[in-house]
XYZ file of C-alpha atoms in Angstrom:
558
model
C 13.012 -34.915 5.066
C 13.700 -36.981 2.040
C 10.045 -38.559 2.177
C 8.626 -35.273 2.901
C 10.875 -33.643 -0.030
C 9.619 -36.497 -2.879
C 6.103 -35.731 -1.003
C 5.792 -32.001 -1.907
C 7.581 -32.776 -5.704
C 4.142 -35.426 -6.510
C 2.535 -33.172 -5.060
C 3.719 -29.631 -6.470
C 3.584 -31.880 -9.970
C -0.100 -32.829 -9.296
C -0.674 -29.447 -8.949
C 1.389 -27.684 -12.361
C -0.700 -30.449 -14.205
C -4.389 -28.998 -12.942
C -2.994 -25.882 -13.155
C -2.575 -27.432 -17.578
C -5.543 -29.007 -17.576
C -7.726 -26.053 -17.027
C -5.305 -23.751 -19.214
C -2.922 -21.822 -17.706
C -0.417 -23.602 -19.661
C 1.365 -19.427 -18.540
C 1.910 -19.931 -15.192
C 3.913 -23.249 -15.418
C 5.972 -22.610 -18.679
C 7.471 -19.982 -17.068
C 8.364 -20.157 -14.165
C 10.224 -23.417 -12.311
C 7.135 -25.531 -12.096
C 7.778 -26.590 -15.705
C 10.862 -28.257 -14.637
C 8.929 -30.626 -13.375
C 5.746 -31.809 -16.080
C 6.381 -33.921 -18.579
C 5.359 -33.143 -21.888
C 4.135 -37.037 -22.581
C 1.983 -36.343 -18.817
C 0.519 -33.098 -19.958
C -2.982 -33.715 -20.089
C -6.457 -32.939 -22.205
C -7.141 -29.568 -21.527
C -10.992 -30.636 -20.702
C -13.547 -30.989 -17.954
C -15.823 -33.398 -18.269
C -15.585 -33.375 -22.048
C -16.548 -29.314 -21.983
C -13.869 -27.398 -23.364
C -12.323 -25.503 -20.801
C -11.815 -22.303 -23.264
C -15.346 -21.998 -23.009
C -15.168 -20.711 -19.129
C -13.429 -16.919 -18.287
C -10.364 -17.409 -16.253
C -11.531 -16.987 -13.134
C -14.358 -19.352 -13.419
C -11.611 -21.726 -14.826
C -9.583 -20.394 -11.480
C -12.521 -21.647 -9.095
C -12.474 -25.073 -10.464
C -9.003 -25.206 -10.151
C -9.116 -24.606 -6.161
C -12.354 -27.416 -5.945
C -9.913 -30.193 -7.853
C -7.462 -29.380 -4.923
C -9.024 -29.927 -2.040
C -10.264 -28.187 1.172
C -7.208 -26.515 2.203
C -7.405 -24.558 -0.834
C -10.933 -23.610 -1.000
C -10.487 -22.441 2.527
C -7.495 -20.056 1.196
C -10.037 -18.861 -1.688
C -12.989 -18.592 0.641
C -10.592 -16.361 2.608
C -9.812 -14.415 -0.483
C -12.755 -13.381 -0.961
C -12.778 -10.900 2.255
C -9.990 -9.033 0.332
C -10.268 -6.780 -2.525
C -7.974 -4.893 -1.936
C -5.673 -7.623 -3.463
C -7.737 -9.562 -5.986
C -9.713 -8.023 -9.093
C -13.571 -8.189 -8.000
C -13.952 -11.070 -11.380
C -12.202 -13.604 -9.152
C -13.208 -12.115 -5.683
C -17.583 -13.347 -7.256
C -15.896 -16.674 -7.984
C -14.219 -17.331 -4.982
C -17.602 -16.140 -3.413
C -19.643 -19.617 -5.117
C -16.576 -22.512 -3.401
C -18.659 -24.269 -0.427
C -16.799 -26.887 0.843
C -18.997 -29.711 0.661
C -17.049 -33.217 2.919
C -19.709 -35.924 3.645
C -19.317 -36.915 7.694
C -16.311 -39.219 8.634
C -17.068 -42.100 10.748
C -19.079 -42.299 13.622
C -17.303 -44.707 15.406
C -13.726 -42.087 14.265
C -15.927 -39.536 15.720
C -16.245 -41.086 18.977
C -12.706 -42.430 18.575
C -12.067 -39.145 18.976
C -13.530 -37.784 21.781
C -12.289 -40.634 24.151
C -8.327 -39.877 22.881
C -9.621 -36.022 23.881
C -10.927 -37.078 27.184
C -9.269 -39.331 28.116
C -11.920 -41.834 29.506
C -15.819 -43.730 27.754
C -17.630 -41.622 26.048
C -20.150 -43.088 28.495
C -18.941 -41.933 31.449
C -19.613 -37.881 29.148
C -22.636 -38.455 27.844
C -25.753 -40.389 28.446
C -26.390 -39.931 24.783
C -24.794 -39.516 22.176
C -26.489 -39.640 18.084
C -24.693 -40.814 15.995
C -26.929 -38.706 13.308
C -25.199 -35.443 12.061
C -26.326 -32.395 12.391
C -23.793 -30.997 9.613
C -19.932 -31.755 8.464
C -17.174 -29.398 7.282
C -13.772 -29.905 5.833
C -12.781 -28.888 9.720
C -14.925 -30.882 11.827
C -18.217 -32.461 12.350
C -20.492 -31.855 14.225
C -22.919 -34.256 16.480
C -26.093 -33.617 19.332
C -25.689 -34.955 22.301
C -26.160 -35.145 26.162
C -23.920 -34.883 29.585
C -24.556 -36.976 32.558
C -25.690 -33.872 34.674
C -29.318 -33.358 32.001
C -27.718 -30.357 29.193
C -28.244 -30.847 25.694
C -25.090 -30.235 23.867
C -23.843 -30.475 20.534
C -20.238 -31.807 19.736
C -17.810 -30.351 16.949
C -15.255 -32.633 16.740
C -11.903 -32.495 13.605
C -11.333 -34.638 11.369
C -8.726 -37.179 11.456
C -5.828 -36.232 10.232
C -7.020 -32.534 9.844
C -3.698 -31.125 11.164
C -0.925 -32.917 9.232
C -3.683 -32.514 5.520
C -3.378 -28.711 6.429
C 0.359 -28.424 7.422
C 1.655 -31.006 4.504
C -0.942 -28.427 2.128
C 0.155 -24.804 3.493
C 4.229 -26.492 2.862
C 2.801 -27.041 -0.745
C 1.653 -23.549 -0.689
C 5.035 -22.326 0.861
C 7.250 -23.816 -1.887
C 4.284 -22.517 -4.696
C 4.644 -19.386 -3.406
C 8.237 -19.510 -3.788
C 7.903 -21.109 -7.371
C 5.909 -18.960 -8.481
C 6.156 -15.092 -6.638
C 7.869 -13.135 -10.049
C 5.240 -14.402 -12.273
C 2.406 -13.286 -9.306
C 3.866 -10.001 -9.122
C 4.240 -9.195 -12.254
C 0.331 -10.043 -12.302
C 0.128 -7.419 -9.132
C 0.279 -9.827 -6.184
C 2.852 -7.888 -4.619
C 3.262 -9.222 -0.747
C 1.531 -13.884 -1.932
C 4.414 -14.979 0.926
C 2.538 -12.935 3.701
C -0.595 -13.625 2.118
C -0.240 -17.930 2.267
C 1.553 -16.910 5.974
C -2.213 -14.997 7.278
C -3.638 -17.179 5.688
C -1.322 -20.278 7.734
C -1.984 -17.856 10.921
C -6.256 -17.701 10.577
C -5.472 -21.851 9.836
C -4.210 -22.443 13.278
C -6.328 -20.926 14.631
C -9.341 -22.834 13.669
C -7.551 -25.656 13.881
C -7.676 -24.761 17.963
C -11.487 -24.750 18.950
C -10.368 -23.401 22.925
C -10.176 -19.684 20.485
C -14.034 -20.365 19.445
C -14.662 -21.420 23.022
C -12.904 -18.303 24.273
C -14.183 -16.048 22.139
C -17.909 -17.469 22.545
C -17.486 -16.759 26.765
C -15.929 -13.496 25.508
C -19.272 -12.647 23.334
C -21.028 -14.190 27.090
C -19.629 -11.377 29.147
C -20.625 -7.939 26.913
C -24.624 -9.618 26.166
C -24.752 -10.547 30.310
C -27.513 -8.087 30.608
C -29.128 -8.328 26.836
C -32.704 -9.958 27.329
C -33.297 -10.253 23.073
C -29.894 -11.767 22.577
C -28.404 -14.835 23.511
C -25.125 -16.773 22.818
C -24.724 -20.655 23.717
C -22.558 -21.440 26.479
C -19.429 -23.500 25.883
C -18.082 -26.210 28.196
C -14.487 -25.456 28.246
C -14.155 -28.245 31.255
C -15.584 -30.705 27.893
C -13.899 -28.793 25.434
C -10.443 -29.778 24.093
C -8.189 -28.026 20.587
C -10.039 -31.202 18.634
C -13.757 -31.072 20.215
C -15.785 -28.484 20.912
C -18.942 -29.569 23.589
C -21.225 -26.136 23.507
C -24.906 -25.381 24.823
C -27.450 -26.851 22.659
C -30.323 -24.030 21.230
C -32.703 -24.936 19.452
C -34.374 -22.321 17.117
C -35.837 -21.885 13.548
C -33.593 -19.893 10.422
C -34.113 -16.081 10.374
C -35.208 -15.967 7.289
C -38.031 -18.442 7.827
C -40.685 -16.107 7.899
C -43.570 -18.551 8.358
C -42.208 -20.329 11.488
C -42.446 -16.414 12.393
C -45.148 -15.404 11.574
C -46.635 -18.817 12.989
C -44.575 -17.133 16.949
C -46.584 -14.529 15.901
C -43.579 -12.559 15.674
C -43.196 -9.433 13.570
C -40.310 -10.258 10.546
C -39.547 -7.476 10.797
C -39.025 -5.922 14.134
C -36.867 -9.457 14.092
C -34.591 -7.969 10.880
C -33.960 -4.814 12.908
C -33.441 -6.169 15.960
C -30.299 -8.371 14.462
C -29.153 -5.721 12.563
C -28.992 -3.611 15.467
C -27.148 -6.163 18.004
C -24.238 -6.476 14.953
C -24.143 -2.713 15.146
C -23.319 -2.377 18.189
C -20.956 -5.277 17.524
C -19.371 -3.444 15.584
C -19.458 0.370 16.856
C -19.193 0.075 20.243
C -17.726 -3.196 20.932
C -14.832 -3.230 18.592
C -15.146 -7.106 18.229
C -17.813 -8.993 16.120
C -19.251 -12.280 14.838
C -18.079 -12.609 10.624
C -19.787 -14.974 9.679
C -24.068 -14.619 10.026
C -25.270 -16.254 7.175
C -28.370 -17.373 7.833
C -27.486 -20.562 9.795
C -25.584 -18.855 11.622
C -28.271 -16.609 13.212
C -31.014 -18.445 14.682
C -34.934 -17.099 16.645
C -36.444 -18.677 19.520
C -40.583 -18.845 19.729
C -39.920 -15.554 22.593
C -38.102 -13.798 19.470
C -34.709 -13.771 20.986
C -31.908 -13.976 18.845
C -29.264 -16.422 18.765
C -26.118 -17.012 17.358
C -23.809 -19.644 16.514
C -21.074 -21.303 15.222
C -18.132 -18.288 15.913
C -14.976 -19.979 14.683
C -14.815 -16.389 12.498
C -14.656 -13.321 14.835
C -12.996 -9.698 13.880
C -12.218 -7.415 15.006
C -11.572 -3.680 15.526
C -8.826 -1.267 17.356
C -10.932 1.979 18.693
C -8.817 3.958 16.017
C -10.329 1.209 13.116
C -13.494 2.108 14.413
C -13.268 5.681 14.164
C -11.965 5.507 10.783
C -14.275 3.261 9.069
C -17.397 5.164 10.947
C -15.371 8.061 9.430
C -15.373 6.609 6.025
C -20.138 5.919 6.048
C -20.176 9.565 7.809
C -18.433 11.382 4.638
C -19.892 10.046 2.444
C -23.286 10.819 4.469
C -21.840 13.875 4.133
C -21.122 14.108 0.679
C -17.350 15.410 1.876
C -15.193 13.146 -0.412
C -11.892 15.172 1.258
C -13.260 13.694 4.241
C -13.443 9.744 3.106
C -10.123 10.455 1.822
C -8.812 11.476 4.961
C -10.390 8.623 6.816
C -9.428 5.585 4.587
C -6.442 7.289 4.613
C -6.200 6.635 9.249
C -8.152 2.843 7.754
C -5.441 1.602 5.986
C -1.689 0.077 7.409
C -0.206 1.599 4.545
C -1.554 3.709 2.094
C 0.883 5.119 -0.213
C -1.349 7.113 -2.983
C 0.318 8.925 -4.879
C -2.481 11.346 -6.502
C -4.805 12.320 -3.350
C -6.596 14.649 -5.952
C -7.298 11.572 -8.439
C -8.258 9.533 -5.192
C -10.909 12.205 -3.912
C -11.885 12.491 -6.991
C -13.361 9.161 -7.181
C -14.476 8.952 -4.021
C -16.272 12.379 -5.351
C -17.712 10.422 -8.078
C -18.772 7.033 -5.751
C -21.010 9.611 -2.957
C -22.735 11.512 -6.399
C -23.495 7.856 -7.955
C -25.297 7.498 -4.559
C -26.621 10.996 -3.503
C -28.840 10.401 -6.231
C -30.288 7.703 -5.373
C -33.591 7.320 -4.380
C -33.249 5.497 -0.408
C -35.220 1.899 -1.844
C -32.920 1.862 -4.880
C -29.699 2.341 -2.270
C -27.836 -1.114 -1.878
C -24.935 -1.642 0.792
C -24.087 -4.726 -2.000
C -23.605 -1.472 -4.537
C -21.869 0.182 -2.212
C -19.394 -2.579 -0.755
C -18.219 -2.975 -4.344
C -17.966 0.542 -4.965
C -15.975 0.907 -1.922
C -13.837 -2.371 -2.937
C -13.235 -1.565 -6.142
C -11.207 1.962 -5.377
C -9.423 -0.163 -2.048
C -8.202 -2.328 -5.170
C -7.546 0.472 -7.606
C -5.320 2.570 -5.180
C -4.404 -0.491 -3.695
C -5.050 0.474 0.805
C -3.869 -1.919 2.706
C -6.388 -2.175 5.105
C -7.667 -4.382 8.177
C -9.068 -7.335 7.206
C -11.915 -6.899 9.254
C -13.177 -4.120 7.155
C -13.988 -6.915 4.606
C -15.506 -8.968 7.049
C -17.781 -5.978 7.672
C -18.930 -5.462 4.339
C -19.514 -8.825 3.557
C -21.129 -9.733 6.819
C -23.944 -6.445 6.120
C -24.325 -6.682 2.739
C -25.968 -10.537 3.610
C -27.662 -9.102 6.551
C -29.199 -6.289 3.635
C -29.991 -9.833 2.357
C -31.713 -11.169 5.477
C -33.870 -7.967 5.853
C -35.198 -7.294 2.421
C -36.854 -11.268 3.058
C -38.104 -9.798 6.426
C -38.757 -6.881 5.955
C -40.102 -4.795 2.471
C -38.195 -1.298 2.735
C -35.662 -2.911 4.658
C -32.562 -0.337 4.117
C -29.442 -0.605 6.010
C -27.995 2.703 5.709
C -30.813 4.419 7.971
C -29.181 1.340 10.458
C -26.236 2.791 10.226
C -27.248 6.846 10.648
C -27.372 6.836 14.572
C -24.532 5.090 14.947
C -22.362 7.206 12.952
C -23.391 9.987 15.088
C -23.156 7.840 18.449
C -19.497 7.291 17.261
C -18.055 10.857 16.981
C -20.097 11.292 19.731
C -17.869 8.769 21.610
C -15.029 10.260 19.619
C -15.054 13.799 20.699
C -16.243 12.899 24.730
C -14.809 14.135 27.376
C -13.499 10.791 28.490
C -12.013 9.950 24.948
C -10.208 12.947 24.702
C -9.043 12.747 28.881
C -8.191 8.870 27.248
C -6.172 10.060 24.479
C -4.425 13.094 26.318
C -3.316 10.288 28.376
C -1.730 8.963 25.919
C -0.306 11.185 23.960
C 1.717 12.222 27.619
C 3.269 8.572 28.663
C 4.568 8.668 25.116
C 6.010 12.516 26.193
C 7.068 11.257 29.248
C 8.593 7.918 28.186
C 10.569 9.815 25.346
C 11.914 12.173 28.546
C 12.710 10.109 30.993
C 14.303 7.447 28.014
C 16.226 11.274 26.100
C 19.562 11.972 28.357
C 20.408 8.311 28.428
C 19.792 8.085 24.337
C 21.988 11.555 24.268
C 24.866 10.469 26.323
C 25.200 7.511 24.615
C 25.823 9.199 21.888
C 27.407 11.646 22.711
C 29.960 8.727 24.425
C 30.395 6.970 20.534
C 31.240 10.549 18.939
C 34.119 11.132 21.592
C 35.894 7.297 20.402
C 34.934 8.299 17.207
C 32.066 5.156 16.638
C 29.638 6.788 15.515
C 28.706 4.990 12.612
C 25.391 6.205 9.899
C 24.461 3.272 7.942
C 22.320 5.472 5.225
C 20.495 2.452 2.477
C 19.272 3.363 -1.040
C 16.303 2.001 -2.401
C 14.959 2.144 -5.989
C 18.606 2.878 -7.932
C 19.290 -1.118 -8.683
C 18.160 -0.523 -12.348
C 19.923 3.058 -12.321
C 23.030 1.209 -11.466
C 22.435 -2.044 -13.286
C 22.540 0.329 -16.326
C 25.591 2.989 -15.619
C 27.254 -0.926 -15.512
C 26.052 -1.264 -19.159
C 27.722 1.702 -20.069
C 31.045 1.540 -18.457
C 31.711 -1.829 -20.508
C 30.493 -0.381 -23.898
C 32.882 2.553 -22.759
C 35.433 0.023 -21.971
C 34.782 -1.774 -24.877
C 34.881 1.027 -27.455
C 37.886 2.132 -25.738
C 40.025 -0.594 -26.119
C 38.501 -0.971 -30.315
C 40.107 2.503 -30.921
C 43.067 1.861 -28.749
C 43.309 -1.056 -31.311
C 42.613 0.791 -34.296
C 45.601 2.941 -33.373
C 47.819 -0.257 -32.827
C 47.063 -1.420 -35.783
C 47.380 2.118 -37.261
C 50.875 2.813 -36.191
C 52.681 -0.772 -36.214
C 52.115 -0.313 -39.373
C 54.450 1.679 -39.597
C 57.537 0.541 -36.973
C 60.896 -1.473 -38.076
C 61.188 -4.556 -36.959
C 63.540 -7.586 -37.462
C 64.115 -10.096 -40.111
C 62.256 -12.398 -37.594
C 59.307 -10.361 -37.908
C 56.878 -12.389 -39.873
C 54.946 -10.539 -43.209
C 51.426 -11.446 -44.803
C 50.334 -10.030 -47.749
C 53.400 -7.387 -46.706
C 51.820 -6.160 -43.664
C 53.122 -7.445 -39.765
C 52.088 -10.579 -38.185
C 51.394 -7.830 -35.068
C 49.052 -5.972 -37.054
C 47.361 -8.748 -38.410
C 46.871 -10.208 -34.565
C 45.714 -6.413 -33.104
C 42.594 -5.585 -36.484
C 41.692 -9.238 -35.265
C 41.509 -7.965 -31.272
C 39.649 -5.369 -32.996
C 36.952 -7.177 -34.467
C 36.437 -9.688 -31.894
C 35.945 -6.558 -29.561
C 33.885 -4.983 -31.899
C 31.954 -7.632 -32.850
C 31.107 -8.128 -28.677
C 30.452 -3.839 -28.317
C 27.748 -4.679 -31.617
C 25.934 -7.252 -30.300
C 25.715 -5.786 -27.292
C 24.076 -2.941 -28.938
C 21.537 -5.651 -30.004
C 20.802 -6.353 -26.829
C 17.133 -6.693 -25.981
C 16.161 -3.523 -22.826
């Protein structure tokens, strides 16, 4: 325990020095972090002979994240999808982050496989390529062949990465605790919740069985689709640290030259890809959250293949309807409908001025309604929607930002392959389909059954609850707990006023006593100074001290 504490202090001191190096002295000097960095160790605010202040503040944040390492990069990449929490400038910088980590020794990779499977590697694979297909901060990928003949790729987790991530997460919790006040003053109201959500996300990413389950779920959903394929995971050879997946060949979806060489229509490929993705969102409510070109392959027969299911987003049925309602309201130029669907979509939506909210949505509609179809951009719309979410502090599901980001990526892919590609034209029919589904007889019946079940449960428990309340009333045991919030400042002010009033009354009383003491008749033993009784001097001195205290309290800043 002591060793971990010393290690954390050393790492926190390193973080504080990096913050100082990039000009964020305010974060250190205005928080308890300042106690961890001595004056002699304050480093020059330079990087590669370039003054740090020649860069923007958000760029310096990105440079800090890059220097702190993979766990912090992962957190920043996750935060780049949260436009409800961060300003757009910082999100733009976070999107530039890349986890460029060199591969680890193949001998270690082989050792991990044998440790996880409990047998020599030759008893599982007839071939194992020592060259990596790819490397990241969590693991790396090798190509291999099973003894049964299937070609596979093997994803192997980096040695010690779980301990490293665990240590960095503990550090993040400690940093948030030390800088919570500073972060709240800068608009980040729940930093601890963000770290906890990131911790849950990292726990899933470090468990490769979760990715295997997601792949199996997608394979079931798309079992009847001939134009779309998901590789098969081999669960019998997979663990939490290694994942064996069917190898599937193909070219990147943006490789237009190869598509033409295979006599495939790039326009058709782009349209098929968008339809498949929108099906994931609006029909199944579960979607691949990272469809960049390297994760979307095309085979010579035109079939699309999705790989790397480390990031998967999910929407509930109600969230799906509300998200579609935002786009439908925009298409109908109905700001009120957009506002209502935003409130349905949000986890918590405390909007103090709904008229201003509707007005901003109406302005957004006007900005996009005047554009020609060819001028409309999903990227611009995503930025506008995220700006409104950030301005009004709407806490919407994280899946919403993953969808917007994915649609922007897919639009970029589409424009490479399809000169007249327009995302909105693909979304529109799905909006109509969602409306029909939402108000279909089956869905209304399902909602009615759910509401009926809830009412039935209430009716069943109500007599028991009433009986318990009556019993407590009859025994005098019923207690009502009232919790007032938001009055702390008022109570502190009232306490100050009462204290000052008491001091003022004591001063008045002291002055009155001093005056009356001059009229008193005292015994010959009472000492006098300058013709005034000593008791009067004592009274005046005490009163003067109380007046000084009262004066100083009045000078205190608010």
